[in-house]
Coordinates of C-alpha atoms in Angstrom, one line a residue:
X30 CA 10.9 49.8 -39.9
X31 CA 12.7 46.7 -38.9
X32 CA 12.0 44.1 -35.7
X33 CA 14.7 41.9 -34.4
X34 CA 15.4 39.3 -31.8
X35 CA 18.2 38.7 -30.0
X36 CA 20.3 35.7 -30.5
X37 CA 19.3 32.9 -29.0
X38 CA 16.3 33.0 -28.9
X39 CA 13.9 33.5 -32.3
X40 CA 14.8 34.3 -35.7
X41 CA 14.4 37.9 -37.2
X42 CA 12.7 39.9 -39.2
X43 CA 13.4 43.2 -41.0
X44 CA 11.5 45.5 -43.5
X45 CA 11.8 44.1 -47.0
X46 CA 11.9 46.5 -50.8
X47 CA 8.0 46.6 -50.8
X48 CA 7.7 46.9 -47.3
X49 CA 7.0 44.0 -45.9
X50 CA 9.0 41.6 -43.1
X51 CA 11.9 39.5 -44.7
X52 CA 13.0 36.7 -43.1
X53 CA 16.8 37.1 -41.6
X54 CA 17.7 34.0 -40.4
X55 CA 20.3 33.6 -37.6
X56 CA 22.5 30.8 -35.8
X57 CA 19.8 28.7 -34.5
X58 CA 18.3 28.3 -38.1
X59 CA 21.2 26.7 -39.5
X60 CA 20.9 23.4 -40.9
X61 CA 22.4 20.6 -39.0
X62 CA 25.8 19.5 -39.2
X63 CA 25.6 16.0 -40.7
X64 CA 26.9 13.6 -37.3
X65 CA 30.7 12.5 -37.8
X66 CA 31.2 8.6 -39.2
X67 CA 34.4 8.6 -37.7
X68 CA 33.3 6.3 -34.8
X69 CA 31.9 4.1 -37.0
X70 CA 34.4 3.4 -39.4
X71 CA 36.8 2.9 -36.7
X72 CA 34.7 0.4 -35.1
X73 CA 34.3 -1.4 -38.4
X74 CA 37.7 -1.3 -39.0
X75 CA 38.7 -2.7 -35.2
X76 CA 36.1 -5.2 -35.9
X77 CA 37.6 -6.2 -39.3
X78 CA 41.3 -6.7 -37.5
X79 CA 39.9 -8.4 -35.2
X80 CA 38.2 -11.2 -37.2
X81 CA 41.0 -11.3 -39.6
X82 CA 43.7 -12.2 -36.8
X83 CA 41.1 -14.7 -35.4
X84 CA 41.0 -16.3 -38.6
X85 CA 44.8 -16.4 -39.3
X86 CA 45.2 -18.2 -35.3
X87 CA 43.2 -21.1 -36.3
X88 CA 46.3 -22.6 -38.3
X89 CA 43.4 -23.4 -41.0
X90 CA 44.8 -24.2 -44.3
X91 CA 42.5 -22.3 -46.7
X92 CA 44.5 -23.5 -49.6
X93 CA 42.4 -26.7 -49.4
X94 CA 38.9 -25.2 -49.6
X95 CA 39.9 -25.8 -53.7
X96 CA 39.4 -28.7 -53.4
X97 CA 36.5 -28.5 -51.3
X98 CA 33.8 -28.8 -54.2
X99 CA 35.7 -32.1 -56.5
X100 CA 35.8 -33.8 -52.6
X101 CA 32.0 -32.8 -51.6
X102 CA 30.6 -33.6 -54.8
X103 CA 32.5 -37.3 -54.9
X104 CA 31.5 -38.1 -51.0
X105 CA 27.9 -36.8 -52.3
X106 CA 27.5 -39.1 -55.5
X107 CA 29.3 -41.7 -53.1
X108 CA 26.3 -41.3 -50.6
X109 CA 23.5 -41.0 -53.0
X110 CA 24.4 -44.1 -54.6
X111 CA 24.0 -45.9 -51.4
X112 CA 20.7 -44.8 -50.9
X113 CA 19.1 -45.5 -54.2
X114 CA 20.9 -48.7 -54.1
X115 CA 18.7 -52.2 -54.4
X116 CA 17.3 -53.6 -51.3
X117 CA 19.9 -56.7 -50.8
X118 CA 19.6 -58.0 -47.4
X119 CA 22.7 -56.4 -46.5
X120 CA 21.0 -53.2 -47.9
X121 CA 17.7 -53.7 -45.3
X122 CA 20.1 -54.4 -42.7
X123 CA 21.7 -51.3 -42.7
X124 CA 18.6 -49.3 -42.7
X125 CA 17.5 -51.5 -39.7
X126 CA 20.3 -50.5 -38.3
X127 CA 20.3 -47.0 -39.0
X128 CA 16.2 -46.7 -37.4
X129 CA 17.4 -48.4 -34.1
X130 CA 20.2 -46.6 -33.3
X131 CA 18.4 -43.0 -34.5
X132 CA 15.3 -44.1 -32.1
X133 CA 17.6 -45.3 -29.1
X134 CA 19.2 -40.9 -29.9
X135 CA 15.7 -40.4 -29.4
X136 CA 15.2 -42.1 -26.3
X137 CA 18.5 -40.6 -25.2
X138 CA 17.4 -37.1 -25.6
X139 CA 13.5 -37.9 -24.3
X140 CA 15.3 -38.9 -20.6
X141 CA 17.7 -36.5 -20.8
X142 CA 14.7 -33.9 -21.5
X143 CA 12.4 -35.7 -18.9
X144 CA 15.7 -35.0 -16.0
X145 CA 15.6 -31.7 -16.8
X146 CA 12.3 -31.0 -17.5
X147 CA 11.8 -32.4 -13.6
X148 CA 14.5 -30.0 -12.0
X149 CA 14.1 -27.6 -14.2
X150 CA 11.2 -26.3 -12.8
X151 CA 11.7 -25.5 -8.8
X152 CA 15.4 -24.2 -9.9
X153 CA 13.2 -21.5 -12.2
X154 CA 11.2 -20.1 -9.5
X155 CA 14.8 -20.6 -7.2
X156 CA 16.3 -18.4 -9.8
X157 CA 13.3 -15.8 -10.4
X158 CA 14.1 -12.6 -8.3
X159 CA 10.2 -12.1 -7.9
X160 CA 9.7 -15.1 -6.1
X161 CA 13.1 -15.6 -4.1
X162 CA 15.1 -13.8 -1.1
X163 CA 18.3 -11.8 -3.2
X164 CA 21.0 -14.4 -1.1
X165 CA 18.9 -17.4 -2.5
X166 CA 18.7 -16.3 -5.8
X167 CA 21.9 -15.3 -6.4
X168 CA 23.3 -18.5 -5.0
X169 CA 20.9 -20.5 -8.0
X170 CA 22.0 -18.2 -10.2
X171 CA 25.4 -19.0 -9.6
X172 CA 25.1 -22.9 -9.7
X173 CA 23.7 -22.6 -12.9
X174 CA 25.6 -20.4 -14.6
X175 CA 28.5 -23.1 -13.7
X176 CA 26.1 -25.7 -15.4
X177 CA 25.8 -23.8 -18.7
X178 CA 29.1 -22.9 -18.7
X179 CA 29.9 -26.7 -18.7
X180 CA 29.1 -28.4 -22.3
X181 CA 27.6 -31.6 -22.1
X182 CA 30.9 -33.4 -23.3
X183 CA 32.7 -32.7 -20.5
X184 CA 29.5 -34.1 -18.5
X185 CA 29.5 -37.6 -20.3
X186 CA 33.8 -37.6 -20.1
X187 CA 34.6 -36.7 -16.4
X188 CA 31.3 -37.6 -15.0
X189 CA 28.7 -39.6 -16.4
X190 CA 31.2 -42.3 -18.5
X191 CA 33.3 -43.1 -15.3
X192 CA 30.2 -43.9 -13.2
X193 CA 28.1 -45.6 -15.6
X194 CA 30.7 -47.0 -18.0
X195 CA 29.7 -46.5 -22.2
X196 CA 26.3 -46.7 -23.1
X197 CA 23.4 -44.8 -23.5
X198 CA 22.7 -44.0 -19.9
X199 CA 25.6 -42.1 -20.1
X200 CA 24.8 -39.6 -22.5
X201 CA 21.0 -39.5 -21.1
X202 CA 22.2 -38.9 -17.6
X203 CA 24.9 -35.6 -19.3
X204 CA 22.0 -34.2 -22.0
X205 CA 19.8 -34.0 -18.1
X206 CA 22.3 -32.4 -16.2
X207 CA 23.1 -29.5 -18.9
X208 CA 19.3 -29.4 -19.8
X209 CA 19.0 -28.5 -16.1
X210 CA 21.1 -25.1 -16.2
X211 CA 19.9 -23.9 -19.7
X212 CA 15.8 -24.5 -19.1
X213 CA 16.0 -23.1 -15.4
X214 CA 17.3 -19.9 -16.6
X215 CA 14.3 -19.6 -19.7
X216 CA 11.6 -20.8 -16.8
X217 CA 13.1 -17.9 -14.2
X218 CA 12.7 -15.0 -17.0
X219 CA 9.5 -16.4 -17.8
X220 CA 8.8 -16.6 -14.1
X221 CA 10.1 -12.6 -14.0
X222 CA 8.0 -11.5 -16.7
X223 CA 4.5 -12.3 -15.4
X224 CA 1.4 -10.1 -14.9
X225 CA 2.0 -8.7 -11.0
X226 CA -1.5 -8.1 -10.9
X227 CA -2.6 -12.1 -9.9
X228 CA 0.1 -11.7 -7.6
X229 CA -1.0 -9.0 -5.9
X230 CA -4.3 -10.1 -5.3
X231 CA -3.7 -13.3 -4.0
X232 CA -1.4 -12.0 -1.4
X233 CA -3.8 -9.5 -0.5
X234 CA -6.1 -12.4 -0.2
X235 CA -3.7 -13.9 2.1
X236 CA -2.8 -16.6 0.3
X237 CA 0.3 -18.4 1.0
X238 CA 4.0 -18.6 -1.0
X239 CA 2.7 -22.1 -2.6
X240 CA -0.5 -20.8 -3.2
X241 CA 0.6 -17.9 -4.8
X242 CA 2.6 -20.0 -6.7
X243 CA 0.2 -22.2 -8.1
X244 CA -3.1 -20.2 -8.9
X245 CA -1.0 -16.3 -9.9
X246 CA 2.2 -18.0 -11.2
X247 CA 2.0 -21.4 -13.1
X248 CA -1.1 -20.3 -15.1
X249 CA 0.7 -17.6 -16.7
X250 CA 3.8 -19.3 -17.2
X251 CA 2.9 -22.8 -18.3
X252 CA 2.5 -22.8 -21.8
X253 CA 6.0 -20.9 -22.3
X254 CA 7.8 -23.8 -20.0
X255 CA 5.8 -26.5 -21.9
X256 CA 6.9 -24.9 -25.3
X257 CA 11.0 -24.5 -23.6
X258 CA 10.7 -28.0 -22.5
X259 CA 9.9 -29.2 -26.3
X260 CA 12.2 -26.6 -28.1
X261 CA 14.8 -28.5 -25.3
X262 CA 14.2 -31.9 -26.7
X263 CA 14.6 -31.2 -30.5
X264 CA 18.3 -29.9 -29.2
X265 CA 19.0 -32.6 -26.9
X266 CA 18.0 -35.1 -30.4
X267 CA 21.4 -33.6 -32.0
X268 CA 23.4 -33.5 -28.9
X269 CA 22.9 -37.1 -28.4
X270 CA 24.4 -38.0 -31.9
X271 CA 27.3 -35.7 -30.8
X272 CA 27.6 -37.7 -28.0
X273 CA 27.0 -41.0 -29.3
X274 CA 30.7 -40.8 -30.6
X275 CA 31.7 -40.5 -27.3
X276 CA 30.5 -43.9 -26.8
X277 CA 27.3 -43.1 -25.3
X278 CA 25.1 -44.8 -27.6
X279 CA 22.9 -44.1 -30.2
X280 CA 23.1 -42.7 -34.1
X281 CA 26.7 -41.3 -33.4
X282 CA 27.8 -44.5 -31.9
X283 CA 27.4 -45.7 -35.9
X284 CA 28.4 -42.9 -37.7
X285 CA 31.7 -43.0 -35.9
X286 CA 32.4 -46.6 -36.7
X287 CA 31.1 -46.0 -40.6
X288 CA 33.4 -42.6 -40.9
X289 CA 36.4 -44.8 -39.1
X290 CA 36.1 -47.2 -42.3
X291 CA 35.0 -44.6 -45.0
X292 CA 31.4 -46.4 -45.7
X293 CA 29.8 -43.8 -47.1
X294 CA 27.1 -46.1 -48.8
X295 CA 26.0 -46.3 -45.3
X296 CA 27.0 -43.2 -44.5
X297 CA 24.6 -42.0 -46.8
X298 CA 21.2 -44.3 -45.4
X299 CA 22.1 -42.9 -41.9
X300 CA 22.3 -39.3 -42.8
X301 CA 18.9 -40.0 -44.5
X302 CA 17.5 -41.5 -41.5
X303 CA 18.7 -38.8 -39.1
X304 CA 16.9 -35.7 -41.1
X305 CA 13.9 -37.9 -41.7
X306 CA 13.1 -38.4 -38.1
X307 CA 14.4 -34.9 -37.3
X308 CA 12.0 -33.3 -39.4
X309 CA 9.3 -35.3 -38.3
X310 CA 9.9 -34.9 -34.3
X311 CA 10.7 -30.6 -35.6
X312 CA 7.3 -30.9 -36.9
X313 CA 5.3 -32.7 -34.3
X314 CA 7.2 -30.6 -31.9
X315 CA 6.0 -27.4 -33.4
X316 CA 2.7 -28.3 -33.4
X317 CA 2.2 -28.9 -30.0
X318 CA 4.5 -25.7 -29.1
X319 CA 1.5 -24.2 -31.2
X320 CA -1.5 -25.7 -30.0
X321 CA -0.3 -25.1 -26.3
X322 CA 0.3 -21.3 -26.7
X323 CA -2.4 -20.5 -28.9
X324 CA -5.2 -23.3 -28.0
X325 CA -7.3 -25.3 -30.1
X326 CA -8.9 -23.7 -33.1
X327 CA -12.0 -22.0 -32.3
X328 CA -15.0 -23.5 -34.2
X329 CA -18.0 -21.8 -35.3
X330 CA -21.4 -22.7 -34.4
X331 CA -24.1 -23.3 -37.2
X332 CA -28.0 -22.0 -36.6
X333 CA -28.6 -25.3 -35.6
X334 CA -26.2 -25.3 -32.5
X335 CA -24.0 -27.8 -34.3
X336 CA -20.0 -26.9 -34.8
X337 CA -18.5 -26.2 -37.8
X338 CA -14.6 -26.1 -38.5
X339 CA -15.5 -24.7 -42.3
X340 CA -17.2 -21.6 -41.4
X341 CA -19.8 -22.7 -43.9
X342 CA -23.2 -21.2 -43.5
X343 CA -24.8 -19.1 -41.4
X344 CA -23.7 -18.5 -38.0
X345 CA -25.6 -18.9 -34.7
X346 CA -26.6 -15.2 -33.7
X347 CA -25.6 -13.7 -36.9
X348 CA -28.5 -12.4 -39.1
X349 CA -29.1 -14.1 -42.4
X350 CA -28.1 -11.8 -45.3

């Protein structure tokens, strides 16, 4: 006695020697055909073409990469000799030097960080779609996809530099108006990704667009801007040095004139100086990204209703063990 299915549908089954079912399997059991790679391999191989002709329409001359390490390791030993060399007058003035130009960078980036920071903000909620009218928005979103699309070179050269002539207000004024485009689009996805639920009640609460704003939207969104705004200024530290060649002041200002004369004893104290204070704004920076998204470390309460940051002792409301 046998029992079958049709095709189709479920496998069947048929009388075996001892008579019992044996398993027939049909069409639908078959094991899967393993997905073709030939997709793949044709887009790794378009993708390899592609890079490769890139490559050859630089004009690069790859023959001197051999002598890549002898020059590195000479402009190295060159550099590290001037910074372990003795402290001769000359010596302390070029590490003077080197500190006031990397701090005026500093203060290049800080107002340039500060302009943006300012516009920055309105523009974001201009630019969110869940705050603004669709003709409005895409007419902010338009503006400042011009402005990113703009580096901030081109700012200091055909703007900045023939209104305010070389110097740092320049390069300020240029690291403001491209912070401007970049930070208003981060603020209006920020903006876009809120919690609808504040919003909601407020406006069924009747409260007003500015309202709205400030008690269902800034709340939510703060710490992110205040952390974009920071993350802003440790860029706008290196594109100030970029610009300082330009002419706009600051540590590029130097390290163009010391590269024009091939000083690379000083070289060498100003590309110490520049990582130094790098780190050390990167690391203050990250702190406070920290401490604004997370909060303050919570401290623990001792039985006697005093804090405690160890965790030392017994806890106020915990049973002693």
């Amino acid at each position: 006695m046998s029992h079958s299915h049709e095709p189709g549908g479920q496998s069947r089954s048929s009388s075996g020697a001892d008579g019992g079912p044996r398993f027939a399997p049909d069409r639908l059991d078959a094991r899967p055909v393993k997905p073709s790679k030939l997709g793949w391999n044709l887009g790794m191989l378009a993708f390899g073409i592609l890079f490769i002709a890139a490559i050859s329409t630089t004009g690069a001359n790859f023959s001197r990469l051999a002598d890549f390490p002898a020059n590195f390791l000479n402009y190295s030993t060159l550099m590290v000799q001037g910074v372990f060399q003795p402290l001769t007058p000359e010596v302390q003035a070029a590490w003077t030097t080197a500190f006031s130009d990397m701090l005026e960078s500093v203060q290049i980036a800080w107002i340039g960080t500060v302009v943006g920071a300012l516009f920055s903000l309105p523009m974001g909620f201009l630019a969110a779609r869940n705050m603004t009218p669709l003709p409005l928005y895409a007419v902010v979103r338009f503006i400042l996809s011009v402005i990113r699309a703009v580096p901030e070179i081109v700012f200091a050269i055909a703007v900045m530099l023939p209104i305010f002539g070389l110097g740092p207000l320049a390069g300020a004024l240029a690291l403001g108006v491209s912070s401007i485009g970049t930070l208003s689009k981060l603020i209006s996805e920020a903006i876009e990704g809120v919690d609808p639920g504040p919003l909601e009640s407020s406006r069924a609460a009747g409260a007003t667009k500015l309202q709205m704003i400030r008690w269902a939207v800034l709340p939510q969104v703060m710490p992110e801007v205040i952390a974009i705004w920071l993350y802003r200024f440790e860029v706008n530290i290196r594109a100030s040095a970029i610009l300082g060649v330009l002419g706009a002041g600051g540590i590029g200002s130097l390290l163009s004139a010391l590269f024009n004369v091939r000083a690379w004893d000083r070289i060498g104290i100003t590309l110490v100086v520049i990582i130094v204070v790098t780190i050390i704004i990167d690391q203050i920076s990250a702190w406070i990204r920290h401490r604004v998204i997370h909060g303050a470390p919570k401290k623990q309460v001792r039985a006697s209703g005093r804090a405690d940051d160890s965790g030392d002792g017994p806890v106020l409301g915990t049973p002693p063990t």
